[in-house]
Short mmCIF file of C-alpha atoms and ligand atoms in Angstrom, two decimals:
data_model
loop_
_atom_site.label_atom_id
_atom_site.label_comp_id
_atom_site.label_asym_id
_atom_site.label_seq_id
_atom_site.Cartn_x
_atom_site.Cartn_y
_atom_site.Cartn_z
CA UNK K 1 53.91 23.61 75.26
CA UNK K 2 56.90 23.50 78.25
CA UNK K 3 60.37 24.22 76.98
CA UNK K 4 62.02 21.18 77.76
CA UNK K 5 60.82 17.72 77.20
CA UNK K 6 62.40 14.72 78.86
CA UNK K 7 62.21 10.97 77.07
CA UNK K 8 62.03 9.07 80.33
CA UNK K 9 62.00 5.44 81.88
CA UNK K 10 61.03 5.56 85.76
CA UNK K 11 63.50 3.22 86.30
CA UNK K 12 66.18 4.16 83.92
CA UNK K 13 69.40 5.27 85.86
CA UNK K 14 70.45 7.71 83.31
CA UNK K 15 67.39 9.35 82.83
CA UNK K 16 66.95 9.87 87.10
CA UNK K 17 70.34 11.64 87.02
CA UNK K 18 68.85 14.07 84.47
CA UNK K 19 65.69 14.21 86.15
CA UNK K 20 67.07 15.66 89.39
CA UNK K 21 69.32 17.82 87.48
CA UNK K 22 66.22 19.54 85.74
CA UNK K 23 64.72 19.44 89.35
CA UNK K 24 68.04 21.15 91.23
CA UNK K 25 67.78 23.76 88.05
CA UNK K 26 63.77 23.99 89.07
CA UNK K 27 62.79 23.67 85.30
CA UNK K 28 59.45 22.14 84.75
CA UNK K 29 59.38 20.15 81.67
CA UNK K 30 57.13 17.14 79.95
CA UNK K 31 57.97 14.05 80.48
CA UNK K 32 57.65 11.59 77.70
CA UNK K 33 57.76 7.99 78.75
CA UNK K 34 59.43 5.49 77.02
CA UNK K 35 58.91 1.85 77.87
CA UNK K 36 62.12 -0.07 78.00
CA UNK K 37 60.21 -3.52 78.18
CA UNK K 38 56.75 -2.75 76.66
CA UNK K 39 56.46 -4.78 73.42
CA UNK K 40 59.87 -5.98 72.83
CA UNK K 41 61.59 -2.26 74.03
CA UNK K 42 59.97 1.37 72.32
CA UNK K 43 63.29 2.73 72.97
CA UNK K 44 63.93 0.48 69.68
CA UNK K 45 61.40 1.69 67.77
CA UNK K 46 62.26 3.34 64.58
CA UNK K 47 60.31 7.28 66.01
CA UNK K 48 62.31 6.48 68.71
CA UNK K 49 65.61 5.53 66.96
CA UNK K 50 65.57 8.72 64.85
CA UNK K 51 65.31 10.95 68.35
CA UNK K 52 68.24 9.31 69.39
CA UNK K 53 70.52 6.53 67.52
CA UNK K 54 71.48 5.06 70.48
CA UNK K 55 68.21 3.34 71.67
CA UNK K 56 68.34 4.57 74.53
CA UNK K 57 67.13 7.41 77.49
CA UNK K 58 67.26 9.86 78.12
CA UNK K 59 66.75 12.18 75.26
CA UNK K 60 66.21 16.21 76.26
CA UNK K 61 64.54 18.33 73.86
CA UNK K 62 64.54 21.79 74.29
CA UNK K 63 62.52 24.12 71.92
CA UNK K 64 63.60 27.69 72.22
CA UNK K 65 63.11 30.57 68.97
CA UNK K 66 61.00 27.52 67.03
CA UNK K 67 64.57 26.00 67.11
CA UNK K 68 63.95 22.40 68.71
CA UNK K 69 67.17 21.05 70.09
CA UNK K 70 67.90 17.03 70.91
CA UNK K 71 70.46 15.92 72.87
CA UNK K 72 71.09 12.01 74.09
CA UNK K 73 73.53 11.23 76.64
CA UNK K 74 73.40 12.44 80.43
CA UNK K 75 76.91 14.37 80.87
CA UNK K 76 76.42 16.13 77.38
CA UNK K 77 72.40 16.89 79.09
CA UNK K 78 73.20 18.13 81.78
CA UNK K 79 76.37 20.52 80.77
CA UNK K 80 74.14 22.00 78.31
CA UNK K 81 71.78 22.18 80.79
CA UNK K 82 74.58 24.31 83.11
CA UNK K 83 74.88 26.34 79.83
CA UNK K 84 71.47 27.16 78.75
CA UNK K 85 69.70 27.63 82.62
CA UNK K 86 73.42 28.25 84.60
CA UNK K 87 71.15 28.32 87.91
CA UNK K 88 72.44 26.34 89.70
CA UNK K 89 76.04 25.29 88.07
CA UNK K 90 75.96 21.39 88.23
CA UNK K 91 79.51 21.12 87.29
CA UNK K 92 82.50 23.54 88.89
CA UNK K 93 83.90 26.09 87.08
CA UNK K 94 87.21 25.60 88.40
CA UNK K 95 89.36 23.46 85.83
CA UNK K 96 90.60 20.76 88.61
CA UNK K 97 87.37 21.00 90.46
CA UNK K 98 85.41 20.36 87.10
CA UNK K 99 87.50 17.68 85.95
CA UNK K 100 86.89 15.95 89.88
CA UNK K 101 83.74 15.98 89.35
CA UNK K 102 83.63 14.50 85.68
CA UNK K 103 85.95 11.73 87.01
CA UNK K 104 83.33 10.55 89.63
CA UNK K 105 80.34 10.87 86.30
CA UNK K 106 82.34 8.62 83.95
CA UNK K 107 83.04 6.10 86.74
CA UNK K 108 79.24 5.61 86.95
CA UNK K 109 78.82 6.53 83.49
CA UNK K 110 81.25 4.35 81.52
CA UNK K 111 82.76 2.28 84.20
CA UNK K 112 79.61 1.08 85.89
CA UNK K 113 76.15 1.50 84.22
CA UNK K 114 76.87 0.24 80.65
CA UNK K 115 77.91 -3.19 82.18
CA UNK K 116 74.61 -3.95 83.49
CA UNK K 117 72.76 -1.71 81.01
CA UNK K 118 69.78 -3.77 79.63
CA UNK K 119 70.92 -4.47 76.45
CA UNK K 120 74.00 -6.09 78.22
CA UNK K 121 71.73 -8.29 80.35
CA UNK K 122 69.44 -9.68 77.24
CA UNK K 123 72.86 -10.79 75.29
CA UNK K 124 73.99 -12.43 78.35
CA UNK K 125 70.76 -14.33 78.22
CA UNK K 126 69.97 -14.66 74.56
CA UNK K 127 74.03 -15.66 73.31
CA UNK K 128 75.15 -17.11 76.51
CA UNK K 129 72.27 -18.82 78.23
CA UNK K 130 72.40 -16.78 81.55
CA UNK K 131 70.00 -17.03 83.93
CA UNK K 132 67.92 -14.39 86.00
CA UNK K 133 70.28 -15.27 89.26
CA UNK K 134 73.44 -15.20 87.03
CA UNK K 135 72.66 -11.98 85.55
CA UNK K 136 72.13 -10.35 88.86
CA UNK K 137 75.22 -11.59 90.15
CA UNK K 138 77.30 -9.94 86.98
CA UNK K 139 75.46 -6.66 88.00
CA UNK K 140 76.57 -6.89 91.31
CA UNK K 141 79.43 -7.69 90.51
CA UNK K 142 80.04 -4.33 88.74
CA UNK K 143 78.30 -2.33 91.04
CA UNK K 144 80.68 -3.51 93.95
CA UNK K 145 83.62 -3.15 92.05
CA UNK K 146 82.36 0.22 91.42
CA UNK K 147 81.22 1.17 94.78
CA UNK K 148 84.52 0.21 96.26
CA UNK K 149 86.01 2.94 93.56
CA UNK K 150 83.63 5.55 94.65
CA UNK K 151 83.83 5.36 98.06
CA UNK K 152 87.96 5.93 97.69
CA UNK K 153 87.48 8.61 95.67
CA UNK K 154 84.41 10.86 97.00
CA UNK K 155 86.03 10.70 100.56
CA UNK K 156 88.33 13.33 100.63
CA UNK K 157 86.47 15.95 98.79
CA UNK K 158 82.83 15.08 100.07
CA UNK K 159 81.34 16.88 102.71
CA UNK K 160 77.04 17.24 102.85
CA UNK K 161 77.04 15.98 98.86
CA UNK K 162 79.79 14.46 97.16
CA UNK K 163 81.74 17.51 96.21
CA UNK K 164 81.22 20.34 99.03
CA UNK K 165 78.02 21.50 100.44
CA UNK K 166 75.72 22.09 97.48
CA UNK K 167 74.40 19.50 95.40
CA UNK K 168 76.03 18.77 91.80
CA UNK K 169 76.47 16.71 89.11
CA UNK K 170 78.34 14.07 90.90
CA UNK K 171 75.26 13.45 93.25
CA UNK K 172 73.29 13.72 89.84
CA UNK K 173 74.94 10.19 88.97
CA UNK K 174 75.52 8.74 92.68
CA UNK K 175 71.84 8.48 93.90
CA UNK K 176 70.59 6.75 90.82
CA UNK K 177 73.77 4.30 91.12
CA UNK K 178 73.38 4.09 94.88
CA UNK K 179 69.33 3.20 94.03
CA UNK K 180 70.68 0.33 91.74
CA UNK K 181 72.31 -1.13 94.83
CA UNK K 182 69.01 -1.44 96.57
CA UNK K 183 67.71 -2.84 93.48
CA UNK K 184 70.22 -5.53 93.21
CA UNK K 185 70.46 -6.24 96.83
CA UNK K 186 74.23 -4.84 97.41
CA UNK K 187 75.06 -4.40 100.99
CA UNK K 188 76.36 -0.76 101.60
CA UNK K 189 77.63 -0.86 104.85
CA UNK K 190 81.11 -0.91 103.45
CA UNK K 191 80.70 2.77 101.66
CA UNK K 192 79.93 5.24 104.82
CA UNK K 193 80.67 8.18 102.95
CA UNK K 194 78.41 7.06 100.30
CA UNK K 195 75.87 6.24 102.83
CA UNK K 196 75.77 9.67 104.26
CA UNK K 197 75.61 11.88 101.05
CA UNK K 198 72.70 9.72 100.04
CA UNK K 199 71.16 10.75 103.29
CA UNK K 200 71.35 14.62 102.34
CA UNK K 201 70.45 13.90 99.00
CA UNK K 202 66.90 12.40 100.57
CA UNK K 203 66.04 15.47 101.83
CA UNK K 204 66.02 17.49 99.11
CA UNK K 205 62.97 18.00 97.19
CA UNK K 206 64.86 17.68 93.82
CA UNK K 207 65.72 14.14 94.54
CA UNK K 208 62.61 12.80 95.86
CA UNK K 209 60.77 13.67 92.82
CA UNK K 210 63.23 12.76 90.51
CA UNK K 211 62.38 9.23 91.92
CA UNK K 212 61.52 6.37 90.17
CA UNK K 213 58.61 5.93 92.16
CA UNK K 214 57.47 9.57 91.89
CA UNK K 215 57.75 9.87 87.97
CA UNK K 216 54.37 9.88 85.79
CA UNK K 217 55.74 6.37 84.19
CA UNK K 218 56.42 4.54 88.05
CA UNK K 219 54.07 1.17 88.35
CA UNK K 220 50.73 1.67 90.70
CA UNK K 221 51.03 -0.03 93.88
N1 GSH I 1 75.53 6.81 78.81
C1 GSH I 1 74.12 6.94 78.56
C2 GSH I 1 73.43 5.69 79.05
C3 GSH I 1 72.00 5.61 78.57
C4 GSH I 1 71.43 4.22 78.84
O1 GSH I 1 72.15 3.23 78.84
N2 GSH I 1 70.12 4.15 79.08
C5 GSH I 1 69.52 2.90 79.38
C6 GSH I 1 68.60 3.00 80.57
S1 GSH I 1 69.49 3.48 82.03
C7 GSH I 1 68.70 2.44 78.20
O2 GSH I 1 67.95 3.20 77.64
N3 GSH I 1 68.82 1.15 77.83
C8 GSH I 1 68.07 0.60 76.75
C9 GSH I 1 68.61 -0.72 76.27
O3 GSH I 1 69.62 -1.20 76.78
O4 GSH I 1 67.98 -1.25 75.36
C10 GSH I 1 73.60 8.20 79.26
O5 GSH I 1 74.25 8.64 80.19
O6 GSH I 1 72.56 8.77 78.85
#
């Protein structure tokens, strides 16, 4: 039995920014797949719902002393994480530098994901009749809008990644959020800087197999 367990959906963006955050920290864990579609959604399934009352992924459980630990939500994952395996720090320890990177998290975190988070899209459909086409327009719609705030605010301070030459938890958030954009067709040739730390990011092994297409759960081709 591994340490840490991760409730997963390959293509869940908040569960890839914890999966490259284990990977940056090199700790192997299980991965515990939970299908967001699969008959009607398992992340609403009552097992499920008493891991974590949100419905949703991720969900890290970390069993240390016979103590088993479960925490929902990637910022609060991945600062414990910084806390209980420090190896690499994800987030500064500097005050100002810390509270940088936090700001670009929460823009992806609260300002962009939970718009076009999946229980978003159904009630669009179910209460308001939206279509497939009009959905994906409302998530690109918040993905620009967000991507327009990102690129303004990771330029001065990004160099390889998004905050200085070592990868962090601010790329933790971008690369899933920049894979969204491929996913929903948004044309990035407006964000350079966001264009180029994705290119580092690429390169590192953390990243690639933090992947949606890399994780036990991704489709066969
Ligand atoms: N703020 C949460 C977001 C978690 C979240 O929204 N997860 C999505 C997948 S990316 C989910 O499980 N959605 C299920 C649903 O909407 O039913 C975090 O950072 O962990």
């Amino acid at each position: 039995m591994k340490e840490f367990a991760l409730y997963s959906y390959f293509r869940s963006s908040a569960s890839y920014r914890v999966r490259i955050a284990l990977g940056l920290k090199g700790i192997d864990y299980e991965y515990r797949a939970v299908h967001l579609l699969n008959d009607g959604g398992e992340q609403l399934k009552t097992d499920y719902a008493a891991l974590n009352p949100s419905r949703e992924v991720p969900t890290l459980v970390h069993r240390k002393n016979g103590q088993e630990t479960l925490i929902g939500q990637s910022v609060a994952i991945i600062d414990y994480l910084d806390r209980v395996a420090p190896s690499p720090l994800l987030f500064p320890q500097d005050p100002a530098q810390r509270a940088k990177v936090l700001q670009i998290c929460e823009v992806i975190n609260s300002g962009i994901q939970p718009l076009h988070n999946l229980r978003v899209l159904k009630l669009l459909a179910a209460k308001f009749d939206a279509s497939e086409e009009q959905k994906n327009e409302w998530t690109r719609h918040w993905l620009t809008y967000g991507f327009d705030t990102l690129e303004k605010l990771v330029a001065p301070t990004a160099k390889t990644f998004c905050f200085g030459d070592t990868p962090g938890a601010a790329d933790c958030f971008m690369i899933p959020n920049l894979a969204n954009a491929d996913r929903f067709q948004v044309d990035l040739a407006p964000y350079p800087t966001l264009r180029r730390i994705r290119e580092s990011c690429e390169k590192l092994p953390a990243f690639i197999q933090a992947s949606p297409t890399k994780v036990p759960d991704a489709p066969k081709t």
